[in-house]
Short mmCIF file of C-alpha atoms in Angstrom, two decimals:
data_model
loop_
_atom_site.label_atom_id
_atom_site.label_comp_id
_atom_site.label_asym_id
_atom_site.label_seq_id
_atom_site.Cartn_x
_atom_site.Cartn_y
_atom_site.Cartn_z
CA MET E 1 172.25 123.82 115.64
CA SER E 2 171.86 125.85 118.85
CA ARG E 3 169.22 124.96 121.41
CA ARG E 4 167.47 128.21 120.76
CA SER E 5 167.17 127.54 116.94
CA TYR E 6 165.97 123.93 117.65
CA PHE E 7 163.34 125.31 119.96
CA PHE E 8 162.11 127.93 117.26
CA ALA E 9 162.06 125.17 114.60
CA LEU E 10 159.96 122.87 116.67
CA ALA E 11 157.59 125.75 117.41
CA ALA E 12 157.32 126.63 113.80
CA VAL E 13 156.50 123.03 112.80
CA LEU E 14 153.85 122.84 115.56
CA LEU E 15 152.32 126.19 114.46
CA PHE E 16 152.14 124.97 110.92
CA SER E 17 150.50 121.69 112.04
CA LEU E 18 147.93 123.64 114.03
CA CYS E 19 147.15 125.89 111.16
CA LEU E 20 146.68 122.92 108.86
CA GLN E 21 144.39 121.23 111.24
CA ALA E 22 142.37 124.45 111.70
CA ALA E 23 141.97 124.87 107.95
CA ALA E 24 140.86 121.34 107.61
CA GLN E 25 138.40 121.70 110.49
CA GLU E 26 136.73 124.59 108.75
CA ASN E 27 135.47 122.42 106.04
CA PHE E 28 133.59 120.35 108.45
CA ALA E 29 130.53 121.00 110.63
CA ARG E 30 130.42 119.58 114.22
CA VAL E 31 127.51 117.27 114.81
CA ARG E 32 126.92 116.47 118.70
CA GLY E 33 124.28 115.16 120.87
CA THR E 34 123.18 112.91 123.81
CA VAL E 35 121.45 109.41 123.58
CA TYR E 36 118.52 109.31 126.07
CA TYR E 37 116.57 106.31 127.45
CA TRP E 38 112.94 106.74 126.57
CA TYR E 39 111.64 105.84 129.99
CA ASN E 40 113.16 108.55 132.26
CA LEU E 41 115.16 110.56 129.65
CA GLU E 42 118.42 109.82 131.32
CA PRO E 43 121.56 109.54 129.24
CA LEU E 44 121.78 105.93 127.82
CA LYS E 45 125.43 105.11 128.50
CA ASN E 46 127.52 102.88 126.41
CA SER E 47 125.25 103.33 123.36
CA ILE E 48 126.83 102.91 119.88
CA VAL E 49 126.23 105.75 117.61
CA THR E 50 126.71 105.49 113.90
CA VAL E 51 126.49 107.92 110.95
CA ASN E 52 126.57 106.77 107.25
CA SER E 53 129.40 109.02 106.16
CA THR E 54 132.06 107.94 103.88
CA PRO E 55 133.76 106.17 105.48
CA GLU E 56 131.13 105.19 107.99
CA GLN E 57 131.83 106.53 111.46
CA THR E 58 131.01 104.73 114.70
CA TYR E 59 131.17 106.30 118.22
CA VAL E 60 130.85 104.58 121.58
CA ALA E 61 129.03 107.04 123.84
CA ARG E 62 130.19 105.78 127.16
CA ASP E 63 128.49 108.67 129.05
CA GLY E 64 125.63 109.08 126.41
CA GLU E 65 127.22 111.88 124.61
CA TYR E 66 128.72 111.65 121.05
CA SER E 67 130.48 114.04 118.56
CA PHE E 68 131.18 113.76 114.78
CA SER E 69 132.99 116.00 112.25
CA LEU E 70 130.97 115.86 108.86
CA PRO E 71 131.12 117.71 105.61
CA PRO E 72 128.06 119.07 103.98
CA GLY E 73 125.54 116.33 102.99
CA THR E 74 122.53 114.20 104.06
CA TYR E 75 123.20 111.75 106.82
CA THR E 76 121.32 109.22 109.06
CA ILE E 77 122.52 108.95 112.56
CA THR E 78 121.43 105.82 114.45
CA ALA E 79 122.03 104.79 118.09
CA ARG E 80 121.88 101.23 119.40
CA TYR E 81 122.02 99.73 122.76
CA TYR E 82 123.09 96.06 123.42
CA ARG E 83 122.99 93.92 126.39
CA ASP E 84 124.66 90.45 126.14
CA ASN E 85 124.79 90.88 122.30
CA VAL E 86 121.09 91.53 122.11
CA LEU E 87 119.81 94.84 120.61
CA LEU E 88 117.41 96.33 123.10
CA TYR E 89 116.95 100.05 122.34
CA PHE E 90 117.17 101.79 118.92
CA ALA E 91 117.03 105.43 117.78
CA GLU E 92 117.45 107.05 114.32
CA GLU E 93 117.39 110.70 113.05
CA ASN E 94 118.09 112.22 109.63
CA LEU E 95 120.30 115.21 109.35
CA VAL E 96 121.02 117.54 106.45
CA ILE E 97 124.11 119.82 106.51
CA PRO E 98 123.68 122.42 103.69
CA GLU E 99 127.06 124.17 104.02
CA ILE E 100 130.51 123.88 105.59
CA GLY E 101 130.95 124.81 109.27
CA GLY E 102 128.42 125.13 111.97
CA ASP E 103 127.49 123.18 115.06
CA TYR E 104 124.48 120.90 115.05
CA VAL E 105 122.91 119.37 118.14
CA VAL E 106 121.04 116.18 117.45
CA ASP E 107 119.70 114.36 120.58
CA LEU E 108 118.49 110.80 120.17
CA ILE E 109 115.78 109.08 122.32
CA ALA E 110 116.22 105.25 122.20
CA PHE E 111 112.95 103.28 122.44
CA PRO E 112 112.69 99.50 123.07
CA LEU E 113 112.26 97.34 120.04
CA PHE E 114 108.71 95.70 119.48
CA GLU E 115 108.45 92.21 118.27
CA ASP E 116 107.40 93.05 114.82
CA THR E 117 109.82 95.88 114.30
CA GLU E 118 111.78 95.33 111.21
CA MET E 119 115.59 95.77 111.46
CA PRO E 120 118.29 95.25 108.97
CA GLU E 121 119.90 91.87 109.35
CA GLU E 122 123.45 93.24 109.77
CA ASN E 123 122.25 95.03 113.09
CA ALA E 124 121.67 91.58 114.82
CA LEU E 125 125.30 91.68 116.03
CA ILE E 126 127.37 94.39 117.66
CA PRO E 127 129.34 96.29 115.16
CA PRO E 128 133.16 96.62 115.48
CA LEU E 129 133.98 99.06 118.16
CA GLU E 130 135.83 101.45 115.90
CA THR E 131 135.79 105.12 116.72
CA TYR E 132 136.58 107.59 113.89
CA GLU E 133 137.60 111.10 115.34
CA SER E 134 137.54 112.42 111.74
CA GLU E 135 137.20 111.16 108.22
CA ASN E 136 139.89 113.64 107.00
CA VAL E 137 143.33 112.18 106.45
CA TRP E 138 145.02 115.47 106.73
CA LEU E 139 143.34 116.15 110.01
CA VAL E 140 144.48 112.89 111.42
CA SER E 141 148.04 113.51 110.17
CA ALA E 142 148.08 116.80 111.69
CA ALA E 143 146.83 115.68 115.01
CA VAL E 144 149.66 113.01 115.04
CA ALA E 145 152.33 115.49 114.33
CA SER E 146 151.09 117.87 116.95
CA LEU E 147 151.11 115.08 119.54
CA ILE E 148 154.79 114.23 118.82
CA LEU E 149 155.72 117.84 119.03
CA VAL E 150 153.95 118.21 122.33
CA LEU E 151 155.73 115.27 123.78
CA ALA E 152 159.04 116.70 122.59
CA LEU E 153 158.28 119.90 124.39
CA ALA E 154 156.89 118.12 127.59
CA VAL E 155 159.02 120.33 129.70
CA VAL E 156 157.00 123.36 128.69
CA TYR E 157 153.53 121.68 128.18
CA TYR E 158 151.77 119.61 130.83
CA LEU E 159 148.65 117.62 130.60
CA ARG E 160 146.02 117.96 133.20
CA SER E 161 143.25 115.69 133.74
CA ARG E 162 139.91 116.87 134.84
CA ARG E 163 138.07 115.31 137.68
CA LYS E 164 134.45 114.61 136.95
CA ARG E 165 132.05 115.00 139.76
CA MET E 166 129.96 111.98 140.51
CA PRO E 167 126.17 112.83 140.60
CA GLU E 168 124.62 112.50 143.86
CA PRO E 169 122.26 109.61 144.27
CA ALA E 170 118.59 110.69 144.16
CA PRO E 171 116.85 110.22 147.41
CA ALA E 172 114.72 107.12 147.76
CA ARG E 173 111.14 107.70 147.27
CA PRO E 174 108.79 106.44 150.10
CA ALA E 175 106.86 103.36 149.32
CA GLN E 176 103.23 103.96 148.34
CA GLU E 177 100.33 101.70 149.13
CA PRO E 178 98.65 100.26 145.78
CA VAL E 179 95.64 102.27 144.96
CA LYS E 180 92.48 100.06 144.51
CA TYR E 181 89.69 101.57 142.33
CA VAL E 182 86.19 101.06 143.81
CA GLY E 183 83.92 99.35 141.39
CA LEU E 184 86.72 98.18 139.07
CA PRO E 185 86.31 94.68 137.75
CA GLU E 186 89.08 92.28 138.96
CA ASP E 187 90.68 91.73 135.58
CA LEU E 188 90.95 95.48 135.09
CA GLN E 189 92.40 95.84 138.36
CA ASP E 190 94.96 93.21 137.62
CA ILE E 191 96.05 95.26 134.59
CA ILE E 192 96.41 98.38 136.60
CA ASP E 193 98.57 96.57 139.23
CA ARG E 194 100.83 95.11 136.47
CA VAL E 195 101.44 98.38 134.87
CA ARG E 196 102.07 99.98 138.25
CA GLY E 197 104.47 97.10 139.05
CA ALA E 198 106.31 97.93 135.98
CA GLY E 199 107.09 101.47 137.25
CA GLY E 200 103.82 103.09 135.65
CA ARG E 201 104.89 102.37 132.03
CA ILE E 202 105.04 99.11 129.98
CA THR E 203 104.61 98.19 126.38
CA GLN E 204 101.38 96.48 125.28
CA LEU E 205 103.22 93.68 124.02
CA GLU E 206 104.98 93.03 127.34
CA LEU E 207 101.69 93.41 129.14
CA ARG E 208 99.88 90.97 126.71
CA LYS E 209 102.54 88.36 127.42
CA SER E 210 102.08 88.60 131.19
CA LEU E 211 98.21 88.01 130.89
CA PRO E 212 96.26 84.95 130.25
CA TYR E 213 93.97 86.69 127.62
CA SER E 214 93.97 86.96 123.82
CA GLU E 215 95.36 90.02 122.09
CA ALA E 216 91.83 91.14 121.17
CA LYS E 217 90.65 90.89 124.70
CA VAL E 218 93.56 92.72 126.15
CA SER E 219 93.07 95.63 123.64
CA LEU E 220 89.35 95.82 124.78
CA MET E 221 90.17 95.98 128.36
CA LEU E 222 92.80 98.64 127.85
CA ALA E 223 90.29 100.57 125.79
CA ASP E 224 87.97 100.21 128.64
CA LEU E 225 90.58 101.45 131.22
CA GLU E 226 91.40 104.41 128.80
CA SER E 227 87.88 105.44 128.63
CA ARG E 228 87.74 105.53 132.45
CA GLY E 229 90.69 107.93 132.39
CA LEU E 230 92.94 105.42 134.27
CA ILE E 231 95.51 104.90 131.58
CA ARG E 232 97.05 106.50 128.47
CA ARG E 233 98.07 104.86 125.29
CA ILE E 234 100.90 106.25 123.07
CA LYS E 235 101.44 104.93 119.76
CA LYS E 236 105.06 104.08 118.97
CA GLY E 237 106.05 102.29 115.75
CA ARG E 238 103.67 99.30 115.51
CA GLY E 239 103.14 98.99 119.11
CA ASN E 240 101.59 101.06 121.92
CA ILE E 241 103.15 102.19 125.15
CA ILE E 242 100.85 101.98 128.33
CA ILE E 243 101.24 104.82 130.79
CA LEU E 244 99.33 104.71 134.16
CA LYS E 245 97.56 107.95 135.13
CA GLU E 246 97.63 108.46 138.84
#
């Protein structure tokens, strides 16, 4: 076989593999999105995103972004963030894909877990870090064949890596003097200082643990501060998030 015939044979196999891959891809919808941290809505890096497809797919969102290829159906997409094998933040969204094809964007906002939040027992440990690029066997086979052919024609095709620009650090904010409210009782001022010390946002459970008061008294004190227009409480799950209004 001449060199020219060999080249055309390889090109034909490559074209066939790409057509097979494209045909298989048309039967799937692309689902993508970003996992955000609830406090500042910044991407939550190294989150573990899972979708209950068959088989189940798991994606490690190292920069907070994830992507799946899914056929029509009803799915639940969950995001988890661990630190030292402890689950700290969790998000869950349901998705219905009515027909083949399409591009769906599903962003997830991961909130902290409250003490009384019920989670499935299997979520106590980090799941295996397996990432499925596709659940279709033909799609995987076509991708492998394409990779082999690209390597065989390396003299023609070259891989170029893209340099990602690092985000510039945000300028530091000047320190502000703590605000003291005239006529505010000392115990209520203490709560204001603690919320401000936590960055202006804190869960009611964390605040109660840091105060020498009962849960009922803390709730009454927060209601007093809310009536004065100094804080705002947001209901999340079975707990509250306290936000300082300044």
